[in-house]
Amino acid sequence: MRSSLFGGLFLAAALLAPALAAADPTIIYLVRHGEKGSAEKDPALTTQGQARARNIAAILKSTGIAHIYSSTAQRTRQTAQPLATELGLQVHVYDPAQSVKLVEQVKATGGTTLVVGHSNTVPELVRLFGAKPVSDIGEDEFDRLYQLIVDKDGSVTTVLLHSAAP
């Protein structure tokens, strides 16, 4: 009786092991805010930027995003909001000067995540999440959308997507 119980447990463990090993990787999307208005201290999105935010929401709405983070700037929050509204999620605000803290929080929370940042923070965040460094983002460049796929072993695959021009 005892050997059949252990045999059954061994068989169950053998059947479950591949499923556990094939668990979904963590996916993090990183994007710069949409087109911004004037050079004032905290500009809002332009009409083009609002259209890009809706475009990003349309691209990501079926990806299983469970968490959305935005820097404190108005333009990043406005970029994140259409997707948050579509999914019924709250936008969590982070301090862009605390990138390491944000990365630790996203990793601890797990799940598929969107992070909206800036031209000078998105490349740094890609690196901090463990991906290979990416090129700088120009001041007039708003279409990059990075998908970071973090495997169980910690390796990161980077996919560069683009949001269509509004």
Coordinates of C-alpha atoms in Angstrom, one line a residue:
M1 CA 0.0 0.0 0.0
R2 CA 2.8 2.3 1.0
S3 CA 4.7 1.9 -2.3
S4 CA 1.6 2.5 -4.4
L5 CA 0.9 5.7 -2.5
F6 CA 4.5 6.9 -3.1
G7 CA 4.3 5.7 -6.7
G8 CA 1.1 7.8 -7.1
L9 CA 2.7 10.8 -5.5
F10 CA 5.8 10.4 -7.7
L11 CA 3.6 10.1 -10.8
A12 CA 1.6 13.3 -9.8
A13 CA 4.8 15.2 -9.3
A14 CA 6.2 14.0 -12.6
L15 CA 3.0 15.2 -14.4
L16 CA 3.0 18.6 -12.6
A17 CA 6.7 19.4 -13.0
P18 CA 6.5 20.4 -16.7
A19 CA 3.5 22.6 -16.1
L20 CA 5.3 24.4 -13.3
A21 CA 8.4 24.8 -15.3
A22 CA 6.4 26.2 -18.2
A23 CA 4.8 28.9 -16.0
D24 CA 4.2 32.2 -17.8
P25 CA 7.2 34.6 -17.8
T26 CA 6.8 38.0 -16.3
I27 CA 6.2 40.6 -19.0
I28 CA 6.9 44.3 -18.5
Y29 CA 6.0 47.0 -21.1
L30 CA 7.9 50.3 -21.0
V31 CA 6.8 53.3 -23.0
R32 CA 7.6 57.0 -23.1
H33 CA 4.7 59.4 -22.6
G34 CA 2.9 60.6 -25.7
E35 CA 3.6 64.0 -27.4
K36 CA 3.6 66.8 -24.9
G37 CA 2.5 70.4 -25.1
S38 CA 4.7 73.4 -24.5
A39 CA 8.0 73.4 -22.7
E40 CA 6.3 74.5 -19.4
K41 CA 7.3 72.7 -16.2
D42 CA 4.6 69.9 -16.3
P43 CA 2.9 70.0 -19.8
A44 CA -0.2 68.0 -20.6
L45 CA -0.4 65.8 -23.7
T46 CA -1.2 67.4 -27.0
T47 CA -4.1 66.1 -29.1
Q48 CA -1.5 63.9 -30.9
G49 CA -0.3 62.6 -27.5
Q50 CA -3.8 61.8 -26.4
A51 CA -4.4 59.9 -29.6
R52 CA -1.1 58.0 -29.0
A53 CA -2.2 57.1 -25.5
R54 CA -5.4 55.7 -26.8
N55 CA -3.4 53.8 -29.4
I56 CA -1.1 52.3 -26.7
A57 CA -4.3 51.3 -24.8
A58 CA -5.6 49.5 -27.9
I59 CA -2.3 47.7 -28.4
L60 CA -2.0 46.5 -24.8
K61 CA -5.6 45.9 -23.7
S62 CA -5.5 42.2 -24.4
T63 CA -2.0 41.5 -23.0
G64 CA -3.1 40.7 -19.4
I65 CA -1.7 43.8 -17.8
A66 CA -2.4 43.7 -14.1
H67 CA -0.4 46.7 -12.9
I68 CA 0.2 50.2 -14.4
Y69 CA 2.9 52.6 -13.2
S70 CA 3.4 56.2 -14.2
S71 CA 5.9 58.8 -13.1
T72 CA 4.5 61.9 -11.3
A73 CA 4.3 64.0 -14.4
Q74 CA 0.9 64.9 -15.9
R75 CA 1.8 63.7 -19.4
T76 CA 2.8 60.2 -18.2
R77 CA -0.4 59.8 -16.1
Q78 CA -2.4 61.0 -19.1
T79 CA -0.6 58.4 -21.3
A80 CA -1.4 55.6 -18.8
Q81 CA -5.0 56.5 -18.1
P82 CA -6.8 55.2 -21.2
L83 CA -5.5 51.7 -20.6
A84 CA -6.2 52.0 -16.9
T85 CA -9.8 53.0 -17.7
E86 CA -10.2 50.2 -20.2
L87 CA -8.9 47.6 -17.8
G88 CA -10.5 49.1 -14.6
L89 CA -7.0 49.5 -13.0
Q90 CA -5.5 52.2 -10.8
V91 CA -2.4 54.0 -12.1
H92 CA 0.3 53.8 -9.4
V93 CA 2.5 56.9 -9.4
Y94 CA 6.3 56.5 -8.9
D95 CA 9.1 58.9 -8.4
P96 CA 11.3 58.9 -11.6
A97 CA 14.3 59.7 -9.4
Q98 CA 13.8 56.4 -7.6
S99 CA 14.1 54.0 -10.5
V100 CA 15.7 51.2 -8.5
K101 CA 12.8 51.3 -6.0
L102 CA 10.3 51.1 -8.9
V103 CA 12.1 48.1 -10.4
E104 CA 12.1 46.3 -7.0
Q105 CA 8.4 47.0 -6.5
V106 CA 7.4 45.7 -10.0
K107 CA 9.5 42.6 -9.6
A108 CA 8.0 41.9 -6.1
T109 CA 4.5 42.4 -7.4
G110 CA 4.9 40.3 -10.4
G111 CA 2.4 39.9 -13.2
T112 CA 2.2 41.7 -16.5
T113 CA 3.0 45.4 -16.0
L114 CA 3.0 48.7 -17.9
V115 CA 5.5 51.4 -16.9
V116 CA 5.1 54.9 -18.5
G117 CA 8.2 57.1 -18.2
H118 CA 10.3 59.7 -20.1
S119 CA 12.9 59.8 -22.8
N120 CA 15.7 59.9 -20.2
T121 CA 14.2 57.2 -17.9
V122 CA 12.9 54.4 -20.2
P123 CA 16.3 53.3 -21.4
E124 CA 17.6 53.2 -17.8
L125 CA 14.6 51.2 -16.7
V126 CA 15.1 48.7 -19.5
R127 CA 18.7 48.2 -18.2
L128 CA 17.6 48.0 -14.6
F129 CA 15.0 45.3 -15.3
G130 CA 18.0 43.3 -16.6
A131 CA 17.7 43.7 -20.3
K132 CA 20.5 44.7 -22.6
P133 CA 20.9 48.5 -22.9
V134 CA 18.9 50.2 -25.6
S135 CA 19.7 53.4 -27.5
D136 CA 18.7 56.8 -26.2
I137 CA 15.3 58.2 -27.0
G138 CA 15.3 61.4 -29.0
E139 CA 13.2 64.4 -27.8
D140 CA 11.0 64.1 -30.8
E141 CA 10.6 60.3 -30.5
F142 CA 7.4 58.9 -28.9
D143 CA 6.6 55.6 -30.6
R144 CA 8.9 53.1 -28.9
L145 CA 7.2 50.4 -26.8
Y146 CA 9.5 47.9 -25.2
Q147 CA 8.3 44.5 -24.2
L148 CA 10.6 42.8 -21.6
I149 CA 10.0 39.1 -21.2
V150 CA 11.6 37.9 -17.9
D151 CA 12.1 34.2 -17.7
K152 CA 12.1 32.1 -14.5
D153 CA 15.9 32.0 -14.7
G154 CA 16.0 35.9 -14.7
S155 CA 17.1 36.2 -18.4
V156 CA 15.3 39.0 -20.2
T157 CA 14.3 39.1 -23.9
T158 CA 13.6 42.6 -25.3
V159 CA 11.1 43.1 -28.0
L160 CA 10.9 46.6 -29.6
L161 CA 7.4 47.5 -30.7
H162 CA 6.0 50.8 -32.0
S163 CA 2.8 52.6 -31.5
A164 CA 1.4 54.1 -34.7
A165 CA 1.6 57.8 -35.3
P166 CA -1.6 59.5 -34.4

